Amino acid sequence: MNIVLVGMQWGDEGKGKVIDILSQKVDYIVRYQGGNNAGHTVVVGRKEYIFHLIPSGILHPGKICCIGNGVVIDPEVLLEELNNLSRNEIDFVKRFKISSLAHLIMPYHKNLDQLRETKRKNKIGTTGRGIGPCYADKINRCGIRMIDLLNPEVFRAKLNDNLKEKNEIFKKVYGHPGFSFLKIYRQYLEYGNLFARYICNTALLLNQATERKEDILLEGAQGTFLDIDFGTYPFVTSSSATSGGACIGSGIAPVKIDRVVGVCKAYTTRVGEGPFPTEFASGFGKFMRDKGNEFGATTGRPRRCGWFDAVIAQESVMLNGISQLAIMKMDVLDGLKTVKICTAYKYKGKLFKEFSHDLEVLSKALPVYKELPGWPNQDEKPHSLKELHPNARAYLNQLQALLKAKITMVSVGSARADTIMI
Ligand code: GDP
Ligand code: IMO
Ligand code: MG
């Protein structure tokens, strides 16, 4: 069984926690897009792990974890993450793999990401990790891949070509002194040496596993509305965060995907700029941000918060082919008098029941809400649907009916145990 797991909103839905739980049942866990713009949290006992590049299944002994070809890798960050695993005595050497085709984030990508933001009037609010410029080089056919680090001559030629062009741009457009060849060349060859034992043809590895009927979990990063095609463009990331990206980013063919699980919060959050129709007004927004501890796992930025938006969630079910839902952070809605679900947008007298592609509509539309009674704070964490307050159950039933997909998991806390499996 090959399962794809995707975020249904603007990222940070709680994918890390769900991946950690589902990892128990599979043999392989694969990241297939994005880079260290992602921050996936897994809580085990009192310890919190935040994974940026390494699949969130790594804590389970014996599971093979791959970084697929669709991911962009900052080797400095990867090395730090691997060292962190070693410090925590998590053995990974024989079960960690990196696709030879994955592209590398170079020092100039990070600078360019930050410099470009300073020039824009409409800032995206990127994570500044060099994600956009790295994917741009991939598409421009001048990117540098993992395999290139294992061949000093190929790497030399590619880096030379890149720096010749980029250093001119840095100087002329941004008044930046540019980058020295030798420093990057030596440093990245060293990374190549350190990673050589993990670099392989992961597509081959995964397809052979499928032949043997072994199970694969494909871990999406970001969320559907940060997808380069289907998101709230241009306020998106630079990769395919929808389920289709799982095939391109891993080399597993579409016919071999069995199921897509969608992860969404019981409300909505977004980090960075861009339209957010159900965003709370600032006072209530701050209250909910503190209640849900909504601060970015990667940049620490405060997350914007709002009511559950069924318009985008329905679009997400359609685009990703979601049949199963994990509803996260239900506990954060405890203690509210009423809760709201957005079922349509209204703009200039027109009712929008479907997601609009017009940035003006998305930015200015007023949400149409269905209001439901809230439920009190729970003294103890519920462990079954029966233990949930009836009003919380009614809220979940409403979501299930609107999204036409089955809720198979409800999360009521960050720990593994705070989970209702249905
Ligand atoms: P991801 O990027 O989708 O993996 O999500 P993040 O890790 O960036 O953000 C989710 C945050 O919510 C993390 O701090 C989790 O520990 C936390 N979390 C996950 N599920 C729950 C839940 O059900 N309740 C609460 N209160 N926190 C949760
Ligand atoms: P996970 O996997 C939330 C957002 C950034 C910015 C936009 C573009 O943890 O859910 P980028 O650096 O990718 O060019 O930034 O995308 N963004 C995320 N927001 N969760 C993420 O990942 C994100 N990765 C990128 O805040 O608005
Ligand atoms: Mg995150």
mmCIF file with all atom_site columns, N, CA and C in Angstrom, residues 67-68 71-75 78 98-105 143-151 155 188 191-192 195-196 198-200:
data_model
loop_
_atom_site.group_PDB
_atom_site.id
_atom_site.type_symbol
_atom_site.label_atom_id
_atom_site.label_alt_id
_atom_site.label_comp_id
_atom_site.label_asym_id
_atom_site.label_entity_id
_atom_site.label_seq_id
_atom_site.pdbx_PDB_ins_code
_atom_site.Cartn_x
_atom_site.Cartn_y
_atom_site.Cartn_z
_atom_site.occupancy
_atom_site.B_iso_or_equiv
_atom_site.pdbx_formal_charge
_atom_site.auth_seq_id
_atom_site.auth_comp_id
_atom_site.auth_asym_id
_atom_site.auth_atom_id
_atom_site.pdbx_PDB_model_num
ATOM 1   N N  . ILE A 1 67  ? 15.052 10.968 1.158   1.00 0.00 ? 67  ILE A N  1
ATOM 2   C CA . ILE A 1 67  ? 14.803 12.313 0.641   1.00 0.00 ? 67  ILE A CA 1
ATOM 3   C C  . ILE A 1 67  ? 14.750 12.148 -0.874  1.00 0.00 ? 67  ILE A C  1
ATOM 4   N N  . GLY A 1 68  ? 13.587 12.361 -1.459  1.00 0.00 ? 68  GLY A N  1
ATOM 5   C CA . GLY A 1 68  ? 13.364 12.091 -2.877  1.00 0.00 ? 68  GLY A CA 1
ATOM 6   C C  . GLY A 1 68  ? 13.966 13.161 -3.774  1.00 0.00 ? 68  GLY A C  1
ATOM 7   N N  . VAL A 1 71  ? 12.998 17.043 -3.737  1.00 0.00 ? 71  VAL A N  1
ATOM 8   C CA . VAL A 1 71  ? 13.350 17.926 -2.601  1.00 0.00 ? 71  VAL A CA 1
ATOM 9   C C  . VAL A 1 71  ? 14.570 18.769 -2.975  1.00 0.00 ? 71  VAL A C  1
ATOM 10  N N  . VAL A 1 72  ? 14.642 19.980 -2.440  1.00 0.00 ? 72  VAL A N  1
ATOM 11  C CA . VAL A 1 72  ? 15.869 20.777 -2.582  1.00 0.00 ? 72  VAL A CA 1
ATOM 12  C C  . VAL A 1 72  ? 16.589 20.762 -1.228  1.00 0.00 ? 72  VAL A C  1
ATOM 13  N N  . ILE A 1 73  ? 17.884 20.466 -1.273  1.00 0.00 ? 73  ILE A N  1
ATOM 14  C CA . ILE A 1 73  ? 18.622 20.179 -0.031  1.00 0.00 ? 73  ILE A CA 1
ATOM 15  C C  . ILE A 1 73  ? 19.686 21.234 0.262   1.00 0.00 ? 73  ILE A C  1
ATOM 16  N N  . ASP A 1 74  ? 19.583 21.832 1.437   1.00 0.00 ? 74  ASP A N  1
ATOM 17  C CA . ASP A 1 74  ? 20.665 22.683 1.929   1.00 0.00 ? 74  ASP A CA 1
ATOM 18  C C  . ASP A 1 74  ? 21.573 21.757 2.743   1.00 0.00 ? 74  ASP A C  1
ATOM 19  N N  . PRO A 1 75  ? 22.769 21.458 2.223   1.00 0.00 ? 75  PRO A N  1
ATOM 20  C CA . PRO A 1 75  ? 23.605 20.435 2.871   1.00 0.00 ? 75  PRO A CA 1
ATOM 21  C C  . PRO A 1 75  ? 24.003 20.811 4.295   1.00 0.00 ? 75  PRO A C  1
ATOM 22  N N  . LEU A 1 78  ? 21.053 19.821 6.420   1.00 0.00 ? 78  LEU A N  1
ATOM 23  C CA . LEU A 1 78  ? 20.934 18.364 6.486   1.00 0.00 ? 78  LEU A CA 1
ATOM 24  C C  . LEU A 1 78  ? 21.971 17.792 7.457   1.00 0.00 ? 78  LEU A C  1
ATOM 25  N N  . ILE A 1 98  ? 19.426 9.371  0.221   1.00 0.00 ? 98  ILE A N  1
ATOM 26  C CA . ILE A 1 98  ? 19.213 10.652 -0.462  1.00 0.00 ? 98  ILE A CA 1
ATOM 27  C C  . ILE A 1 98  ? 19.223 10.391 -1.969  1.00 0.00 ? 98  ILE A C  1
ATOM 28  N N  . SER A 1 99  ? 18.251 10.929 -2.675  1.00 0.00 ? 99  SER A N  1
ATOM 29  C CA . SER A 1 99  ? 18.226 10.760 -4.127  1.00 0.00 ? 99  SER A CA 1
ATOM 30  C C  . SER A 1 99  ? 19.411 11.479 -4.761  1.00 0.00 ? 99  SER A C  1
ATOM 31  N N  . SER A 1 100 ? 20.091 10.792 -5.676  1.00 0.00 ? 100 SER A N  1
ATOM 32  C CA . SER A 1 100 ? 21.211 11.416 -6.390  1.00 0.00 ? 100 SER A CA 1
ATOM 33  C C  . SER A 1 100 ? 20.715 12.574 -7.255  1.00 0.00 ? 100 SER A C  1
ATOM 34  N N  . LEU A 1 101 ? 19.407 12.607 -7.549  1.00 0.00 ? 101 LEU A N  1
ATOM 35  C CA . LEU A 1 101 ? 18.872 13.655 -8.425  1.00 0.00 ? 101 LEU A CA 1
ATOM 36  C C  . LEU A 1 101 ? 18.369 14.894 -7.677  1.00 0.00 ? 101 LEU A C  1
ATOM 37  N N  . ALA A 1 102 ? 18.389 14.842 -6.351  1.00 0.00 ? 102 ALA A N  1
ATOM 38  C CA . ALA A 1 102 ? 17.887 16.007 -5.589  1.00 0.00 ? 102 ALA A CA 1
ATOM 39  C C  . ALA A 1 102 ? 18.811 17.202 -5.818  1.00 0.00 ? 102 ALA A C  1
ATOM 40  N N  . HIS A 1 103 ? 18.209 18.369 -5.973  1.00 0.00 ? 103 HIS A N  1
ATOM 41  C CA . HIS A 1 103 ? 19.004 19.588 -6.223  1.00 0.00 ? 103 HIS A CA 1
ATOM 42  C C  . HIS A 1 103 ? 19.505 20.192 -4.916  1.00 0.00 ? 103 HIS A C  1
ATOM 43  N N  . LEU A 1 104 ? 20.642 20.892 -5.043  1.00 0.00 ? 104 LEU A N  1
ATOM 44  C CA . LEU A 1 104 ? 21.277 21.484 -3.865  1.00 0.00 ? 104 LEU A CA 1
ATOM 45  C C  . LEU A 1 104 ? 20.988 22.970 -3.753  1.00 0.00 ? 104 LEU A C  1
ATOM 46  N N  . ILE A 1 105 ? 20.704 23.388 -2.545  1.00 0.00 ? 105 ILE A N  1
ATOM 47  C CA . ILE A 1 105 ? 20.616 24.829 -2.279  1.00 0.00 ? 105 ILE A CA 1
ATOM 48  C C  . ILE A 1 105 ? 22.046 25.317 -2.072  1.00 0.00 ? 105 ILE A C  1
ATOM 49  N N  . GLY A 1 143 ? 20.886 23.930 -12.378 1.00 0.00 ? 143 GLY A N  1
ATOM 50  C CA . GLY A 1 143 ? 20.971 23.486 -10.981 1.00 0.00 ? 143 GLY A CA 1
ATOM 51  C C  . GLY A 1 143 ? 22.099 22.485 -10.762 1.00 0.00 ? 143 GLY A C  1
ATOM 52  N N  . ILE A 1 144 ? 22.491 22.336 -9.510  1.00 0.00 ? 144 ILE A N  1
ATOM 53  C CA . ILE A 1 144 ? 23.533 21.366 -9.150  1.00 0.00 ? 144 ILE A CA 1
ATOM 54  C C  . ILE A 1 144 ? 22.882 20.301 -8.274  1.00 0.00 ? 144 ILE A C  1
ATOM 55  N N  . ARG A 1 145 ? 23.116 19.034 -8.645  1.00 0.00 ? 145 ARG A N  1
ATOM 56  C CA . ARG A 1 145 ? 22.435 17.935 -7.963  1.00 0.00 ? 145 ARG A CA 1
ATOM 57  C C  . ARG A 1 145 ? 23.386 17.180 -7.041  1.00 0.00 ? 145 ARG A C  1
ATOM 58  N N  . MET A 1 146 ? 22.826 16.369 -6.159  1.00 0.00 ? 146 MET A N  1
ATOM 59  C CA . MET A 1 146 ? 23.621 15.576 -5.225  1.00 0.00 ? 146 MET A CA 1
ATOM 60  C C  . MET A 1 146 ? 24.710 14.784 -5.943  1.00 0.00 ? 146 MET A C  1
ATOM 61  N N  . ILE A 1 147 ? 24.316 14.128 -7.055  1.00 0.00 ? 147 ILE A N  1
ATOM 62  C CA . ILE A 1 147 ? 25.267 13.266 -7.775  1.00 0.00 ? 147 ILE A CA 1
ATOM 63  C C  . ILE A 1 147 ? 26.474 14.070 -8.275  1.00 0.00 ? 147 ILE A C  1
ATOM 64  N N  . ASP A 1 148 ? 26.243 15.350 -8.577  1.00 0.00 ? 148 ASP A N  1
ATOM 65  C CA . ASP A 1 148 ? 27.333 16.184 -9.103  1.00 0.00 ? 148 ASP A CA 1
ATOM 66  C C  . ASP A 1 148 ? 28.453 16.359 -8.077  1.00 0.00 ? 148 ASP A C  1
ATOM 67  N N  . LEU A 1 149 ? 28.100 16.275 -6.796  1.00 0.00 ? 149 LEU A N  1
ATOM 68  C CA . LEU A 1 149 ? 29.124 16.446 -5.752  1.00 0.00 ? 149 LEU A CA 1
ATOM 69  C C  . LEU A 1 149 ? 30.075 15.267 -5.712  1.00 0.00 ? 149 LEU A C  1
ATOM 70  N N  . LEU A 1 150 ? 29.647 14.147 -6.316  1.00 0.00 ? 150 LEU A N  1
ATOM 71  C CA . LEU A 1 150 ? 30.496 12.957 -6.290  1.00 0.00 ? 150 LEU A CA 1
ATOM 72  C C  . LEU A 1 150 ? 31.436 12.917 -7.495  1.00 0.00 ? 150 LEU A C  1
ATOM 73  N N  . ASN A 1 151 ? 31.316 13.903 -8.376  1.00 0.00 ? 151 ASN A N  1
ATOM 74  C CA . ASN A 1 151 ? 32.210 13.965 -9.536  1.00 0.00 ? 151 ASN A CA 1
ATOM 75  C C  . ASN A 1 151 ? 32.823 15.373 -9.590  1.00 0.00 ? 151 ASN A C  1
ATOM 76  N N  . PHE A 1 155 ? 31.177 18.883 -11.150 1.00 0.00 ? 155 PHE A N  1
ATOM 77  C CA . PHE A 1 155 ? 30.801 19.927 -10.191 1.00 0.00 ? 155 PHE A CA 1
ATOM 78  C C  . PHE A 1 155 ? 31.556 21.226 -10.486 1.00 0.00 ? 155 PHE A C  1
ATOM 79  N N  . TYR A 1 188 ? 31.474 22.227 -0.604  1.00 0.00 ? 188 TYR A N  1
ATOM 80  C CA . TYR A 1 188 ? 30.450 21.323 -1.126  1.00 0.00 ? 188 TYR A CA 1
ATOM 81  C C  . TYR A 1 188 ? 31.027 19.948 -1.464  1.00 0.00 ? 188 TYR A C  1
ATOM 82  N N  . TYR A 1 191 ? 30.884 18.176 1.692   1.00 0.00 ? 191 TYR A N  1
ATOM 83  C CA . TYR A 1 191 ? 29.521 17.661 1.932   1.00 0.00 ? 191 TYR A CA 1
ATOM 84  C C  . TYR A 1 191 ? 29.310 16.381 1.133   1.00 0.00 ? 191 TYR A C  1
ATOM 85  N N  . GLY A 1 192 ? 29.749 16.384 -0.123  1.00 0.00 ? 192 GLY A N  1
ATOM 86  C CA . GLY A 1 192 ? 29.619 15.206 -0.989  1.00 0.00 ? 192 GLY A CA 1
ATOM 87  C C  . GLY A 1 192 ? 30.252 13.989 -0.335  1.00 0.00 ? 192 GLY A C  1
ATOM 88  N N  . PHE A 1 195 ? 28.111 12.778 2.582   1.00 0.00 ? 195 PHE A N  1
ATOM 89  C CA . PHE A 1 195 ? 26.798 12.211 2.230   1.00 0.00 ? 195 PHE A CA 1
ATOM 90  C C  . PHE A 1 195 ? 26.897 11.005 1.290   1.00 0.00 ? 195 PHE A C  1
ATOM 91  N N  . ALA A 1 196 ? 28.098 10.742 0.749   1.00 0.00 ? 196 ALA A N  1
ATOM 92  C CA . ALA A 1 196 ? 28.252 9.726  -0.320  1.00 0.00 ? 196 ALA A CA 1
ATOM 93  C C  . ALA A 1 196 ? 27.567 8.395  0.027   1.00 0.00 ? 196 ALA A C  1
ATOM 94  N N  . TYR A 1 198 ? 24.975 7.765  1.600   1.00 0.00 ? 198 TYR A N  1
ATOM 95  C CA . TYR A 1 198 ? 23.500 7.787  1.580   1.00 0.00 ? 198 TYR A CA 1
ATOM 96  C C  . TYR A 1 198 ? 22.931 8.013  0.165   1.00 0.00 ? 198 TYR A C  1
ATOM 97  N N  . ILE A 1 199 ? 23.770 8.537  -0.734  1.00 0.00 ? 199 ILE A N  1
ATOM 98  C CA . ILE A 1 199 ? 23.270 8.946  -2.059  1.00 0.00 ? 199 ILE A CA 1
ATOM 99  C C  . ILE A 1 199 ? 23.047 7.718  -2.948  1.00 0.00 ? 199 ILE A C  1
ATOM 100 N N  . CYS A 1 200 ? 21.838 7.626  -3.515  1.00 0.00 ? 200 CYS A N  1
ATOM 101 C CA . CYS A 1 200 ? 21.545 6.484  -4.399  1.00 0.00 ? 200 CYS A CA 1
ATOM 102 C C  . CYS A 1 200 ? 20.361 6.801  -5.304  1.00 0.00 ? 200 CYS A C  1
#
